[in-house]
Coordinates of C-alpha atoms in Angstrom, one line a residue:
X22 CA 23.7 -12.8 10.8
X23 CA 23.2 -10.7 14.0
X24 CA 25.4 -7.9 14.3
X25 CA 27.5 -7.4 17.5
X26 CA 29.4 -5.0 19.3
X27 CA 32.6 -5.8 21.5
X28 CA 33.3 -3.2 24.1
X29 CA 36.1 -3.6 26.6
X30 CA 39.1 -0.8 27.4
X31 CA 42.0 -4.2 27.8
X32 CA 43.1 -4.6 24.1
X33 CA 43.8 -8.6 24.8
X34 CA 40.7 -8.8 26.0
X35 CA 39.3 -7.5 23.3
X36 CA 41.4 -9.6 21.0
X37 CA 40.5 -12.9 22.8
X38 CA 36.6 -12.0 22.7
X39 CA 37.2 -12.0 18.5
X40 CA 39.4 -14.5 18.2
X41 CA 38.6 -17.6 21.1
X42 CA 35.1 -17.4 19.5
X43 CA 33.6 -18.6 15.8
X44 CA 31.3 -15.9 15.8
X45 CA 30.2 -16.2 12.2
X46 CA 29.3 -20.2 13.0
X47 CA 27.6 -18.9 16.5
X48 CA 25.2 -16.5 14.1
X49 CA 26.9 -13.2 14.9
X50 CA 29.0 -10.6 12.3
X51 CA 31.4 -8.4 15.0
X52 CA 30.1 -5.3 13.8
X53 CA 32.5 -2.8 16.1
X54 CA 35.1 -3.6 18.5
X55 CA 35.8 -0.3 20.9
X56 CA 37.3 0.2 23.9
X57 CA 34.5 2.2 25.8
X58 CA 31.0 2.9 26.5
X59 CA 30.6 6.7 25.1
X60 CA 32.0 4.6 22.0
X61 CA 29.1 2.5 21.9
X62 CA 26.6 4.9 22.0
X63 CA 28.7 7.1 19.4
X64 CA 28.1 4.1 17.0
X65 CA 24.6 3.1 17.9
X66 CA 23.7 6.7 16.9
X67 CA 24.9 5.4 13.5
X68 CA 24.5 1.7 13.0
X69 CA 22.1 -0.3 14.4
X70 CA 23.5 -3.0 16.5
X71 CA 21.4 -6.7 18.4
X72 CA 24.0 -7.7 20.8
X73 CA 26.4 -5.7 23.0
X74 CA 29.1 -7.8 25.1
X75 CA 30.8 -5.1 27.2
X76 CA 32.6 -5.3 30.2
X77 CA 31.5 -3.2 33.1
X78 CA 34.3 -1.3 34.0
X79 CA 35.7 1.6 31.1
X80 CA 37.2 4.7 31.3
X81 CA 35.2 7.3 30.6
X82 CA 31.6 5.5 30.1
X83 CA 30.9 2.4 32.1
X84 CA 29.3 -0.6 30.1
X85 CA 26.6 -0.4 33.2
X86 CA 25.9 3.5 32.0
X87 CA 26.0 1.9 28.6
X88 CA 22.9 -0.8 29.3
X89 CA 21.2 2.0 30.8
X90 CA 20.7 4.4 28.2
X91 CA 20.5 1.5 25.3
X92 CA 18.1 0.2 27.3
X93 CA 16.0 3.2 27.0
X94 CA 17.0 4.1 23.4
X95 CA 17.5 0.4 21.7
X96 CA 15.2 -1.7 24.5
X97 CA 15.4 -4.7 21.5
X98 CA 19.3 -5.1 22.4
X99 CA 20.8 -7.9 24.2
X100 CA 23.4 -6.8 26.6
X101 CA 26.1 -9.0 28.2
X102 CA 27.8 -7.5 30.8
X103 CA 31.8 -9.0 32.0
X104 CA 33.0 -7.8 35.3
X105 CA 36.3 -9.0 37.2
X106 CA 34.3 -7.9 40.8
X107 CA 32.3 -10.1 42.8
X108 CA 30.2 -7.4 44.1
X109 CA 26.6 -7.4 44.4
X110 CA 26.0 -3.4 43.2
X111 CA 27.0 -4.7 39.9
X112 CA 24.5 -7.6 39.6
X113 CA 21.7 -5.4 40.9
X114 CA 22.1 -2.7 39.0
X115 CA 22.7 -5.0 36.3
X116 CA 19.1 -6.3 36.6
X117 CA 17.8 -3.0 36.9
X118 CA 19.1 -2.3 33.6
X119 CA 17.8 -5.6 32.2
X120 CA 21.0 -6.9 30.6
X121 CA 21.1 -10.3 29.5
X122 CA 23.7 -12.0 30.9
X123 CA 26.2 -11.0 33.9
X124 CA 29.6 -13.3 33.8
X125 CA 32.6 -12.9 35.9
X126 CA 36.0 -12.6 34.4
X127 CA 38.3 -14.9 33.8
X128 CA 36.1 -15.7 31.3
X129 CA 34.1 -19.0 30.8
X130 CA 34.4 -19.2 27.1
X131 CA 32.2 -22.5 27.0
X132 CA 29.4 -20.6 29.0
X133 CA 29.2 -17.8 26.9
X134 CA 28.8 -19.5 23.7
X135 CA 26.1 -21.4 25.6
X136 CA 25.0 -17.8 26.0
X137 CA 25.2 -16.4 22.7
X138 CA 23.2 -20.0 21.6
X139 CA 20.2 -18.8 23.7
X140 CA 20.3 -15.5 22.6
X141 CA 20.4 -16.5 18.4
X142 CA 17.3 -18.5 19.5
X143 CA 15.5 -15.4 20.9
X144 CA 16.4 -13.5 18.1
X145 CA 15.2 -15.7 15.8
X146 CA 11.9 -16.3 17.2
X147 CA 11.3 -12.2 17.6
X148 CA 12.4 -12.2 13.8
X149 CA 9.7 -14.8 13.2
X150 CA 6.9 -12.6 15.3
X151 CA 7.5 -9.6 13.2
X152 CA 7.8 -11.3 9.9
X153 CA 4.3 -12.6 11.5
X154 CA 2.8 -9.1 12.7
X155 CA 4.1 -7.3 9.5
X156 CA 2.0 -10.0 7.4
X157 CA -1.0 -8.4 9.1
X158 CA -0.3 -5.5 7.3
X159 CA 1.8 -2.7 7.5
X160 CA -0.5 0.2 9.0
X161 CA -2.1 -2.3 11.4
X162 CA 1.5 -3.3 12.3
X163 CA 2.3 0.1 13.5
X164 CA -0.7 0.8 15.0
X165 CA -0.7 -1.9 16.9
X166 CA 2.4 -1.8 18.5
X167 CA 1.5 1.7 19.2
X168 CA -1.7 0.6 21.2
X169 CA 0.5 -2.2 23.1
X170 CA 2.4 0.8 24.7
X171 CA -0.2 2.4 25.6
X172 CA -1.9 -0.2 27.1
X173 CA 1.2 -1.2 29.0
X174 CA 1.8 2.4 30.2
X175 CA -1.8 3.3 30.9
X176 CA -1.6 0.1 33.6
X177 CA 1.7 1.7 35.4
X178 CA -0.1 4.9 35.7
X179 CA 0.9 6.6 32.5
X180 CA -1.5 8.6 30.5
X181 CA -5.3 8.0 30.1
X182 CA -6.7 4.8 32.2
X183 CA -6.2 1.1 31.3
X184 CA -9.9 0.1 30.3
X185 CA -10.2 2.5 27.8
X186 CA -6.3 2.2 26.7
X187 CA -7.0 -1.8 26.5
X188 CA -10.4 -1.0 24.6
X189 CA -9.1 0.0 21.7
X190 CA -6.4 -2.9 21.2
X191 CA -9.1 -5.3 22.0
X192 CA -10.9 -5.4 18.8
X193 CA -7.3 -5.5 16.6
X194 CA -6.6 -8.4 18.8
X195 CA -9.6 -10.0 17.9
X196 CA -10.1 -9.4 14.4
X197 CA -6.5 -11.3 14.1
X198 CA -5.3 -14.5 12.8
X199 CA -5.2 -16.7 16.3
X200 CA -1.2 -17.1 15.7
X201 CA -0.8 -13.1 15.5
X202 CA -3.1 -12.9 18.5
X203 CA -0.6 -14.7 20.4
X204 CA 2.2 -13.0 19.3
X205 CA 0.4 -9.5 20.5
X206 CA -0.6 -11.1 23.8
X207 CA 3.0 -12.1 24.6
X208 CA 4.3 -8.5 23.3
X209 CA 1.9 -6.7 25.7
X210 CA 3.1 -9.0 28.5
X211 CA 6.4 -8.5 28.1
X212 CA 5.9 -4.8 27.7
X213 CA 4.6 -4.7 31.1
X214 CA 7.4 -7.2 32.7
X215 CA 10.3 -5.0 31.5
X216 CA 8.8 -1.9 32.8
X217 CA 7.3 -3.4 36.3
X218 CA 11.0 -4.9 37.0
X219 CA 12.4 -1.7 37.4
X220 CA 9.7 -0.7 39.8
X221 CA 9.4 -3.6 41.5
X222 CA 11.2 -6.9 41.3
X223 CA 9.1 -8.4 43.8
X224 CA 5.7 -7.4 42.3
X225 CA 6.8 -8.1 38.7
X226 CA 7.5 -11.7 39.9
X227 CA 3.8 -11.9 41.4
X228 CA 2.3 -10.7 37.8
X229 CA 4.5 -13.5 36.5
X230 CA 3.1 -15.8 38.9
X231 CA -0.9 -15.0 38.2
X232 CA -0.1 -14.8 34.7
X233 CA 0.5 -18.6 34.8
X234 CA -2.8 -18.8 36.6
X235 CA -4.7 -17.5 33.6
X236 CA -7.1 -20.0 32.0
X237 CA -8.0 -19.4 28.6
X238 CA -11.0 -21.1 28.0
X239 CA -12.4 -19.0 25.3
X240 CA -11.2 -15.6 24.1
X241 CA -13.4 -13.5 25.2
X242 CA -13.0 -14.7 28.9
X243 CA -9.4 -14.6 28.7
X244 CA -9.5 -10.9 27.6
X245 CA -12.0 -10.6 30.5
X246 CA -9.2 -12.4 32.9
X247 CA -6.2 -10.3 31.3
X248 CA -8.4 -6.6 32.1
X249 CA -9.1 -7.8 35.6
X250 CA -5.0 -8.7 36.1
X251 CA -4.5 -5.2 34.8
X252 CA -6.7 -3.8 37.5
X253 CA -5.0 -5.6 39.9
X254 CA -1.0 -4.6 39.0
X255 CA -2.2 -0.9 39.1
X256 CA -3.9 -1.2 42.4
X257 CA -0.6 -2.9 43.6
X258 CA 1.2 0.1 42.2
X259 CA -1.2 2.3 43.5
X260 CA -1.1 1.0 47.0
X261 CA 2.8 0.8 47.6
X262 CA 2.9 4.4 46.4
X263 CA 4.8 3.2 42.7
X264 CA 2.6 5.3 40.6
X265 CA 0.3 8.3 41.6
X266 CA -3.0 7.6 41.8
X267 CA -5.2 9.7 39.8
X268 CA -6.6 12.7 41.2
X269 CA -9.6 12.0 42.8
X270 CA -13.1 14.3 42.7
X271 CA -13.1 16.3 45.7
X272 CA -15.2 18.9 44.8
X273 CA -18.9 18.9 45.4
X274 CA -20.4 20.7 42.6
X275 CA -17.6 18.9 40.1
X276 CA -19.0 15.3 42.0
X277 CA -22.9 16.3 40.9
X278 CA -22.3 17.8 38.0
X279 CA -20.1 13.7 36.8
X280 CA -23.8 12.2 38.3
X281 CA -25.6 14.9 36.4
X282 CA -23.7 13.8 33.1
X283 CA -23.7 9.8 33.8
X284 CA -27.4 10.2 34.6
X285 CA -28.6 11.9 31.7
X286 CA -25.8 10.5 29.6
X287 CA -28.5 10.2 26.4
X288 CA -30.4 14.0 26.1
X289 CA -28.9 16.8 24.4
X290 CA -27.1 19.5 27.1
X291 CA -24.4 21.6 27.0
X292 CA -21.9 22.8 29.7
X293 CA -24.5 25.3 30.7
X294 CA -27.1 23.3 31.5
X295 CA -24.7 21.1 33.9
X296 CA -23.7 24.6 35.1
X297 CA -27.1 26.0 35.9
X298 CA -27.8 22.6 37.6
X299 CA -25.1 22.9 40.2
X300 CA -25.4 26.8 40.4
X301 CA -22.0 28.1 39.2
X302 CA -21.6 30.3 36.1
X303 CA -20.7 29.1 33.4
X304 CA -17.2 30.7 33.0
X305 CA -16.8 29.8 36.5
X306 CA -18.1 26.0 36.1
X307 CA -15.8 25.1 33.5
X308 CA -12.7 26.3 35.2
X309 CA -13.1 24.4 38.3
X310 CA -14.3 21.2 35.9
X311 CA -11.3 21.4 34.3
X312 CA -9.1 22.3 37.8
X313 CA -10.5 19.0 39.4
X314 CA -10.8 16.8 36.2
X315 CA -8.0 17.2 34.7
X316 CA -9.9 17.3 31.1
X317 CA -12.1 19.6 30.0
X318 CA -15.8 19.4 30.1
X319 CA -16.1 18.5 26.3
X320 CA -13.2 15.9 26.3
X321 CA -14.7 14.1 29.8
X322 CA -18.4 13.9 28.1
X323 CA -16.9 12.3 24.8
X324 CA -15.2 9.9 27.0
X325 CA -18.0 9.0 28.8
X326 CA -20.3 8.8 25.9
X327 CA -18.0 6.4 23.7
X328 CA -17.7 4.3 26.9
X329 CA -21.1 4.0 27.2
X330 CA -21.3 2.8 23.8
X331 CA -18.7 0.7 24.6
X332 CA -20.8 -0.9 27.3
X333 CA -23.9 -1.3 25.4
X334 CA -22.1 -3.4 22.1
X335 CA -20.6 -5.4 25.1
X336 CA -23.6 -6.6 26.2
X337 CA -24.6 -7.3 23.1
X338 CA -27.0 -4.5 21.4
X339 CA -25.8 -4.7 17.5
X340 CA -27.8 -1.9 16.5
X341 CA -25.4 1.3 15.8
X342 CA -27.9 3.6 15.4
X343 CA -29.4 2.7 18.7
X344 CA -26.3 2.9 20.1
X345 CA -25.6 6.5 19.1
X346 CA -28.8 8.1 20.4
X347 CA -28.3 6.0 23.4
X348 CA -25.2 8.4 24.6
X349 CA -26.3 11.0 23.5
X350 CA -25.3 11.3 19.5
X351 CA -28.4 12.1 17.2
X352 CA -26.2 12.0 14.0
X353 CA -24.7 8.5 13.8
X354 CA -22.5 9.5 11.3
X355 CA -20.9 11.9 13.5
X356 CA -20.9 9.5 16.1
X357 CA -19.0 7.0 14.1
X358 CA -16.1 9.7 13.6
X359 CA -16.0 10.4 17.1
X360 CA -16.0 6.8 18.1
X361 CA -13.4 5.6 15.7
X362 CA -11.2 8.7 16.4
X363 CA -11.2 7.8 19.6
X364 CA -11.4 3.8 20.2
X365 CA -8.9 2.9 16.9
X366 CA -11.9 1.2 14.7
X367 CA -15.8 1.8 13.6
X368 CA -18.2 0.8 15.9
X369 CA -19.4 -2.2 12.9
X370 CA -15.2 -3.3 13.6
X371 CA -15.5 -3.3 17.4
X372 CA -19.3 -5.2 16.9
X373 CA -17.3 -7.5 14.7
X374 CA -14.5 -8.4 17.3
X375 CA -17.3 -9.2 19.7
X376 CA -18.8 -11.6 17.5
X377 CA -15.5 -13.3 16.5
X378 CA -14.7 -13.8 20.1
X379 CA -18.3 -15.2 20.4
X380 CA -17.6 -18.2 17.5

């Protein structure tokens, strides 16, 4: 049974909501009948709820202010939103806050059962995905779910950028069972849909429109496809101001010293040398590294270097060691800590996920 909440401040409406509807047939247990939104919340705080039915208007907390912050605080929770007005405000904010279902009043009891049917079959199909991710394992479970929001967020202009976000998800994805691949695939999609629709309802129906244009022809290709559709949202975002770009190099000196690094990515140096080579102290140097990078000297060259390493198993070298001395790391043990700290998995596990994709 799915538990559900009945808000509405008329107590016969409340009463026929109960009572004009089987709920225990349609697949739901009334967990809480209240007569206002701050109730809601005062319960969810509690109890966890799947469905909300709440009508719009309330006293003292609207059911629209309700979807809002549940949105944000329970985002698995299907809300169904009742309204006796006719006015379009209420449908668009409705959609902004991604509620289910918006019905007028008087109520269509034949079309909401029809709507609590669909929403039992959602639910049951996200039960049957996490029973399915959770039989990947526990710790993989979390982590990975963890890496899908940052994935998400990295293409909408949150935190670091997308490549390297998507990198380390990439070799979980492929190291799974094809059936759990799909299932992470779809999560990761719909991460991004819910968040791009409150940017952008026009743009998030584009991404839906391309993503229908993907061809998976083999899964390597597809991951190459899904990157490249990734780039293309965040350049959309970019462009119609929606996220701020990041901060671009402006600074001379900062611009050689990146070329400096990129070009001698594999000998031993230190923030001195880089220094000396663009004529600024050192104290000085690392200050207006920092200033214009937004990372510090140490955190940009380990970024770099475990990209680079990234690149190279990409096109296929296999050889670790190599690898390490390539970028710049003469202890490949060290480099191995370094590389799994920051991708999610050993370089051997992210060689691996090439190589599955590959069969």
């Amino acid at each position: 049974m799915y538990r559900l909440i009945i808000a509405d401040d008329e107590p016969l409406i409340r009463a026929g909501l109960y009572y004009r509807n089987d709920w225990k047939q349609m697949g739901f247990e009334v967990a809480a009948m209240l007569e206002d939104g701050s109730d809601v919340l005062k319960f969810l705080e509690e109890e966890r709820a799947d469905v909300l039915l709440t009508d719009i208007c309330m006293y003292q907390v609207s059911g629209l202010e309700a979807a809002a912050l549940i949105r944000e605080k329970y985002p698995w929770m299907k809300i169904v939103l009742l309204s006796g007005y006719r006015e379009f405000e209420y449908a668009r904010e409705a959609i902004r806050c991604q509620v289910y279902e918006y019905l007028l009043k008087p109520i269509d009891y034949e079309k909401l059962k029809t709507v609590f049917a669909n929403i039992k079959k959602e639910l049951d199909e996200i039960s049957q995905e996490e029973t399915l991710l959770r039989s990947f394992g526990e710790g993989e479970y979390d982590q990975v779910l963890t890496l899908i929001k940052s994935v998400a967020g990295s293409v909408l202009g949150e935190g670091e950028e997308a490549w390297i976000a998507y990198a380390r998800l990439k070799p979980m994805m492929l190291n799974a069972p094809p059936e759990i691949r799909e299932v992470l695939v779809k999560r990761l999609l719909e991460q991004l849909r819910s968040k791009l629709v409150l940017k952008d309802p026009k743009l998030e129906e584009a991404f839906a429109t391309r993503l229908k244009e993907l061809q998976p022809s083999d899964t390597e290709d597809f991951h190459r496809q899904l990157l490249g559709l990734f780039s293309w949202l965040n350049d959309e975002l970019v462009s119609g101001n929606l996220v701020t770009a990041r901060k671009p190099v402006v600074d001379d000196c900062i611009t050689k010293a990146c070329s400096y690094i990129n070009n001698h990515l594999g000998e031993d140096f230190t923030y001195r040398d880089v220094a000396e080579f663009v004529h600024l102290s050192p104290r000085h140097f690392i200050r207006r590294f920092r200033s214009e990078m937004n990372e510090t000297f140490t955190d940009y060259l380990v970024r770099i270097r475990i990209e680079g390493a990234m690149r190279l198993m990409d096109e296929g070298q296999t050889d670790a060691a190599y690898v390490s001395a390539e970028v710049g790391y003469r202890d490949d043990k060290y480099f191995q800590q370094i590389f799994k700290k920051r991708v999610g998995c050993t370089p051997r596990e992210y060689q691996r996920g090439k190589q599955g994709a590959a069969q």
